[in-house]
């Protein structure tokens, strides 16, 4: 039981960088509950065994055999002990839930306003980054190198706002997830991710025309961001 609880806690993984803040909070609450259950099972490792044995004793008492009457009485006492353990566990989980709620309550109350401000800051930083991306893509350097450098800059901006690419994500998938919050069409930026995948993971040539097309697409995204200001 304890090993199962530990495995579930690892699977929940509440503080992974790939989760958004609301998801971290939800998983953190689940993780706190699992941690309490794990601590309870470590503190009282024979709880499940006693619970199963108690059911066997009660079943024997219901059969009505004289020799099992004493065992049934003992089972009743054991039931009280089990009920006390369960009650303590329920109280502990309830206290943990209440504590988690009060610790995160201010975030729930002010969340929308704070999120709006964070989104505006993200868009402003992204606009600045796009300016730099267009300079890189419009210079006379090797197109493959320019695309790779441009994506690296874009990825660093996303990381600075808490959106880090997960190990299982492709660059394009990372951009699709991270740019959902934008109030403009993110297709030009996602296209840069697609070009990066070609440049980074294949021998296919990145042409000057593709590089310039990417720069022009980013210009349209930059104009759209400027219209939001």
GROMACS .gro file of C-alpha atoms in nm:
model
  229
    1UNK     CA    1   0.000   0.000   0.000
    2UNK     CA    2   0.279   0.241   0.088
    3UNK     CA    3   0.462   0.162  -0.236
    4UNK     CA    4   0.142   0.215  -0.432
    5UNK     CA    5   0.087   0.551  -0.262
    6UNK     CA    6   0.445   0.657  -0.345
    7UNK     CA    7   0.398   0.549  -0.707
    8UNK     CA    8   0.077   0.752  -0.735
    9UNK     CA    9   0.250   1.057  -0.584
   10UNK     CA   10   0.529   1.031  -0.842
   11UNK     CA   11   0.273   0.998  -1.123
   12UNK     CA   12   0.085   1.308  -1.007
   13UNK     CA   13   0.416   1.503  -1.011
   14UNK     CA   14   0.255   1.832  -0.903
   15UNK     CA   15   0.556   2.058  -0.946
   16UNK     CA   16   0.660   1.966  -1.299
   17UNK     CA   17   0.753   2.271  -1.506
   18UNK     CA   18   0.523   2.163  -1.789
   19UNK     CA   19   0.204   2.227  -1.588
   20UNK     CA   20   0.024   2.560  -1.589
   21UNK     CA   21  -0.027   2.727  -1.250
   22UNK     CA   22  -0.391   2.609  -1.204
   23UNK     CA   23  -0.287   2.255  -1.296
   24UNK     CA   24   0.002   2.271  -1.048
   25UNK     CA   25  -0.242   2.378  -0.776
   26UNK     CA   26  -0.486   2.097  -0.858
   27UNK     CA   27  -0.213   1.836  -0.869
   28UNK     CA   28  -0.057   1.980  -0.555
   29UNK     CA   29  -0.383   1.924  -0.366
   30UNK     CA   30  -0.403   1.566  -0.492
   31UNK     CA   31  -0.038   1.514  -0.406
   32UNK     CA   32  -0.090   1.643  -0.050
   33UNK     CA   33  -0.376   1.398   0.001
   34UNK     CA   34  -0.172   1.109  -0.137
   35UNK     CA   35   0.120   1.208   0.083
   36UNK     CA   36  -0.099   1.197   0.394
   37UNK     CA   37  -0.233   0.854   0.297
   38UNK     CA   38   0.125   0.738   0.239
   39UNK     CA   39   0.236   0.871   0.578
   40UNK     CA   40  -0.063   0.700   0.743
   41UNK     CA   41   0.021   0.364   0.582
   42UNK     CA   42   0.385   0.395   0.686
   43UNK     CA   43   0.280   0.486   1.040
   44UNK     CA   44   0.026   0.201   1.057
   45UNK     CA   45   0.152  -0.059   0.806
   46UNK     CA   46  -0.078  -0.341   0.924
   47UNK     CA   47  -0.393  -0.132   0.876
   48UNK     CA   48  -0.506  -0.311   0.561
   49UNK     CA   49  -0.422  -0.654   0.702
   50UNK     CA   50  -0.617  -0.586   1.022
   51UNK     CA   51  -0.908  -0.454   0.819
   52UNK     CA   52  -0.924  -0.772   0.611
   53UNK     CA   53  -0.882  -0.995   0.917
   54UNK     CA   54  -1.157  -0.803   1.096
   55UNK     CA   55  -1.401  -0.874   0.813
   56UNK     CA   56  -1.321  -1.245   0.841
   57UNK     CA   57  -1.387  -1.240   1.215
   58UNK     CA   58  -1.718  -1.057   1.172
   59UNK     CA   59  -1.822  -1.310   0.909
   60UNK     CA   60  -1.750  -1.592   1.152
   61UNK     CA   61  -1.956  -1.417   1.422
   62UNK     CA   62  -2.255  -1.390   1.191
   63UNK     CA   63  -2.242  -1.768   1.135
   64UNK     CA   64  -2.337  -1.809   1.502
   65UNK     CA   65  -2.097  -2.090   1.603
   66UNK     CA   66  -2.035  -2.091   1.981
   67UNK     CA   67  -1.661  -2.107   1.945
   68UNK     CA   68  -1.655  -1.793   1.731
   69UNK     CA   69  -1.856  -1.570   1.970
   70UNK     CA   70  -1.541  -1.457   2.150
   71UNK     CA   71  -1.368  -1.389   1.821
   72UNK     CA   72  -1.666  -1.181   1.710
   73UNK     CA   73  -1.647  -0.977   2.031
   74UNK     CA   74  -1.277  -0.923   1.967
   75UNK     CA   75  -1.363  -0.824   1.613
   76UNK     CA   76  -1.605  -0.564   1.743
   77UNK     CA   77  -1.328  -0.411   1.953
   78UNK     CA   78  -1.100  -0.422   1.653
   79UNK     CA   79  -1.367  -0.248   1.446
   80UNK     CA   80  -1.368   0.042   1.691
   81UNK     CA   81  -0.990   0.068   1.658
   82UNK     CA   82  -1.018   0.059   1.280
   83UNK     CA   83  -1.289   0.325   1.284
   84UNK     CA   84  -1.063   0.546   1.496
   85UNK     CA   85  -0.779   0.505   1.248
   86UNK     CA   86  -1.007   0.589   0.956
   87UNK     CA   87  -1.147   0.891   1.140
   88UNK     CA   88  -0.797   1.021   1.208
   89UNK     CA   89  -0.708   0.974   0.842
   90UNK     CA   90  -1.021   1.159   0.727
   91UNK     CA   91  -0.949   1.444   0.969
   92UNK     CA   92  -0.589   1.467   0.848
   93UNK     CA   93  -0.697   1.479   0.483
   94UNK     CA   94  -0.961   1.742   0.568
   95UNK     CA   95  -0.708   1.959   0.750
   96UNK     CA   96  -0.464   1.929   0.459
   97UNK     CA   97  -0.739   2.022   0.213
   98UNK     CA   98  -0.841   2.325   0.418
   99UNK     CA   99  -0.479   2.435   0.453
  100UNK     CA  100  -0.422   2.400   0.079
  101UNK     CA  101  -0.737   2.601   0.005
  102UNK     CA  102  -0.639   2.890   0.233
  103UNK     CA  103  -0.283   2.896   0.097
  104UNK     CA  104  -0.406   2.921  -0.261
  105UNK     CA  105  -0.727   3.119  -0.201
  106UNK     CA  106  -0.568   3.454  -0.283
  107UNK     CA  107  -0.449   3.315  -0.613
  108UNK     CA  108  -0.799   3.197  -0.700
  109UNK     CA  109  -0.948   3.534  -0.608
  110UNK     CA  110  -0.696   3.750  -0.791
  111UNK     CA  111  -0.610   3.493  -1.056
  112UNK     CA  112  -0.790   3.643  -1.359
  113UNK     CA  113  -0.647   3.992  -1.308
  114UNK     CA  114  -0.300   3.857  -1.240
  115UNK     CA  115  -0.323   3.627  -1.543
  116UNK     CA  116  -0.429   3.915  -1.765
  117UNK     CA  117  -0.129   4.120  -1.653
  118UNK     CA  118   0.101   3.821  -1.706
  119UNK     CA  119  -0.038   3.768  -2.056
  120UNK     CA  120   0.020   4.132  -2.146
  121UNK     CA  121   0.379   4.113  -2.021
  122UNK     CA  122   0.428   3.792  -2.219
  123UNK     CA  123   0.300   3.955  -2.537
  124UNK     CA  124   0.525   4.258  -2.483
  125UNK     CA  125   0.834   4.039  -2.436
  126UNK     CA  126   0.733   3.832  -2.737
  127UNK     CA  127   0.703   4.146  -2.952
  128UNK     CA  128   1.056   4.247  -2.853
  129UNK     CA  129   1.180   3.899  -2.933
  130UNK     CA  130   1.011   3.903  -3.276
  131UNK     CA  131   1.198   4.224  -3.359
  132UNK     CA  132   1.523   4.042  -3.289
  133UNK     CA  133   1.406   3.734  -3.480
  134UNK     CA  134   1.337   3.939  -3.794
  135UNK     CA  135   1.684   4.095  -3.779
  136UNK     CA  136   1.839   3.748  -3.753
  137UNK     CA  137   1.629   3.604  -4.036
  138UNK     CA  138   1.692   3.900  -4.267
  139UNK     CA  139   2.069   3.910  -4.236
  140UNK     CA  140   2.307   3.741  -4.478
  141UNK     CA  141   2.401   3.446  -4.258
  142UNK     CA  142   2.339   3.081  -4.341
  143UNK     CA  143   1.956   3.021  -4.343
  144UNK     CA  144   1.985   2.701  -4.136
  145UNK     CA  145   2.190   2.878  -3.871
  146UNK     CA  146   1.954   3.177  -3.868
  147UNK     CA  147   1.649   2.955  -3.817
  148UNK     CA  148   1.814   2.763  -3.534
  149UNK     CA  149   1.928   3.082  -3.360
  150UNK     CA  150   1.582   3.234  -3.398
  151UNK     CA  151   1.409   2.936  -3.244
  152UNK     CA  152   1.659   2.932  -2.956
  153UNK     CA  153   1.571   3.295  -2.880
  154UNK     CA  154   1.199   3.224  -2.897
  155UNK     CA  155   1.237   2.922  -2.669
  156UNK     CA  156   1.427   3.130  -2.413
  157UNK     CA  157   1.145   3.388  -2.403
  158UNK     CA  158   0.888   3.114  -2.345
  159UNK     CA  159   1.103   2.961  -2.072
  160UNK     CA  160   1.132   3.298  -1.897
  161UNK     CA  161   0.752   3.296  -1.870
  162UNK     CA  162   0.736   2.946  -1.725
  163UNK     CA  163   0.675   2.750  -2.044
  164UNK     CA  164   0.957   2.499  -2.072
  165UNK     CA  165   0.956   2.233  -2.340
  166UNK     CA  166   0.880   1.891  -2.195
  167UNK     CA  167   1.097   1.595  -2.286
  168UNK     CA  168   0.817   1.431  -2.485
  169UNK     CA  169   0.732   1.744  -2.687
  170UNK     CA  170   0.858   1.836  -3.031
  171UNK     CA  171   0.948   2.203  -3.084
  172UNK     CA  172   0.623   2.253  -3.279
  173UNK     CA  173   0.413   2.090  -3.007
  174UNK     CA  174   0.584   2.309  -2.748
  175UNK     CA  175   0.498   2.625  -2.942
  176UNK     CA  176   0.138   2.513  -2.998
  177UNK     CA  177   0.092   2.461  -2.625
  178UNK     CA  178   0.280   2.770  -2.510
  179UNK     CA  179   0.120   3.016  -2.752
  180UNK     CA  180  -0.243   2.925  -2.684
  181UNK     CA  181  -0.271   3.225  -2.454
  182UNK     CA  182  -0.186   3.473  -2.733
  183UNK     CA  183  -0.463   3.703  -2.853
  184UNK     CA  184  -0.328   3.687  -3.209
  185UNK     CA  185  -0.277   3.409  -3.463
  186UNK     CA  186   0.027   3.210  -3.351
  187UNK     CA  187   0.072   3.035  -3.688
  188UNK     CA  188   0.379   3.241  -3.796
  189UNK     CA  189   0.562   3.151  -3.476
  190UNK     CA  190   0.462   2.786  -3.502
  191UNK     CA  191   0.590   2.789  -3.860
  192UNK     CA  192   0.929   2.891  -3.722
  193UNK     CA  193   0.919   2.580  -3.502
  194UNK     CA  194   0.847   2.364  -3.806
  195UNK     CA  195   1.146   2.516  -3.990
  196UNK     CA  196   1.362   2.458  -3.683
  197UNK     CA  197   1.271   2.088  -3.682
  198UNK     CA  198   1.380   2.062  -4.045
  199UNK     CA  199   1.703   2.252  -3.977
  200UNK     CA  200   1.787   2.065  -3.657
  201UNK     CA  201   1.680   1.709  -3.731
  202UNK     CA  202   1.717   1.659  -4.107
  203UNK     CA  203   1.959   1.713  -4.393
  204UNK     CA  204   1.698   1.902  -4.594
  205UNK     CA  205   1.815   2.242  -4.708
  206UNK     CA  206   1.665   2.558  -4.562
  207UNK     CA  207   1.646   2.800  -4.852
  208UNK     CA  208   1.683   3.177  -4.842
  209UNK     CA  209   1.324   3.206  -4.966
  210UNK     CA  210   1.198   3.000  -4.669
  211UNK     CA  211   1.401   3.219  -4.435
  212UNK     CA  212   1.258   3.539  -4.584
  213UNK     CA  213   0.903   3.397  -4.582
  214UNK     CA  214   0.941   3.321  -4.212
  215UNK     CA  215   1.059   3.678  -4.151
  216UNK     CA  216   0.759   3.822  -4.338
  217UNK     CA  217   0.519   3.599  -4.140
  218UNK     CA  218   0.676   3.716  -3.817
  219UNK     CA  219   0.630   4.075  -3.932
  220UNK     CA  220   0.255   4.015  -3.961
  221UNK     CA  221   0.255   3.870  -3.609
  222UNK     CA  222   0.451   4.172  -3.483
  223UNK     CA  223   0.200   4.408  -3.641
  224UNK     CA  224  -0.087   4.219  -3.480
  225UNK     CA  225   0.079   4.242  -3.139
  226UNK     CA  226   0.135   4.615  -3.185
  227UNK     CA  227  -0.238   4.660  -3.253
  228UNK     CA  228  -0.317   4.515  -2.909
  229UNK     CA  229  -0.118   4.784  -2.725
   0.00000   0.00000   0.00000
